[in-house]
């Protein structure tokens, strides 16, 4: 069989098992999986040397800030960071300028991603008062909708607002009719506003970042989750809770799942690595929303991710300039931290420590996101006919995370100085090698747009 690429001596990892073999790639797709390299005539042969080969990571929550906020990040730097971290598909959030809430603005971002991206990308649209745009946005190719309850109406362009429950239910119904999922940022901003004002007036040190978690306690998440589940129930729409942050939130999700509410969730490394004590050390560096909470929450989130109660890992890669992150009060510091380049390495380190299996890593970083966002089986697994999005990992490589190694425009990572064991050493997107030994070697434009329509 004549193929473009043959990866031999691989340990092929799925969510269920790990099997030794070879992967043959032709025209960007997996053409064959075989025990031995015999019988293949390949333009390029890669010897994996017995290393694990995983389906490329799918991160359903990144902010690449393009267009409009490119001093923080752009599609080129963001997608290089993804490729360096073994992530082959990203879902980009709509809070750019102009915001992705209608087809016109969607097309602007699509063109940018087509030209600049080193990895595959999905483009989210906002769920606002845009019922009349939903069909057209799906037709145009969005990957999903973001119900961002942390948005204030004044942050949206004139005429747009976050709908009330009745208007939202109609939009949820429309989205459900297409079997698309609504991705939810669950925070009750009425409560946050009130808590924040009280804390600001309390005379506490504006540099006391512990105030951030007090201004956004877990009840804020619980309240927004309840509202979301009600909307899911009245509309029949699937909901995906992104960056879940609390033990109580997870308990509530489990309760509603038992009742049959179609809800799934994700969590990012920031929330299962750090906890409230860390605000003293990192200050604005770990100010993210919803807030990083207490040790009991961190522990529940990690256990939930490891055992599958939280189905997906997604980073919420959210770069800001150093000026926006540091030297400001806790309430003026912009929320968010980078993470798309470090999420898989952090998980590989947990595998080496015996805290999670590599199969579960594949499940939460590739198979589950692909299934929930309806791009499975073309994405999310190594199988004949699937796209050749692959990552080779070296489980024995010991290294130290540094700010400088980040491809992101923001040269600040809270993981700086972390000693990790395990690193992606090659990333392949649609059959093209884009990262080798930590260096970007591919060209921009190899990434394709993905969505549940599958006409990509
Ligand atoms: C995000 C951002 O900076 O865009 N920040 C964050 O802390 N999560 C906003 C968001 O995802 O809600
Ligand atoms: Zn986000």
Coordinates of C-alpha atoms and ligand atoms in Angstrom, one line a residue, residues 61-63 93 95 146 148 185 242-243 289 316-318, ligand 2:
X61 CA -12.3 26.1 25.4
X62 CA -9.6 28.5 24.2
X63 CA -9.4 32.3 23.6
X93 CA -14.5 31.5 22.1
X95 CA -15.4 37.2 23.0
X146 CA -21.5 29.9 24.3
X148 CA -21.7 33.1 28.8
X185 CA -20.1 29.7 31.7
X242 CA -17.3 24.5 30.9
X243 CA -14.6 25.2 33.6
X289 CA -13.3 33.2 36.4
X316 CA -9.9 27.9 29.0
X317 CA -6.5 29.2 27.6
X318 CA -7.1 32.9 28.2
Ligands
LIG2 ZN1 -13.1 31.2 28.6

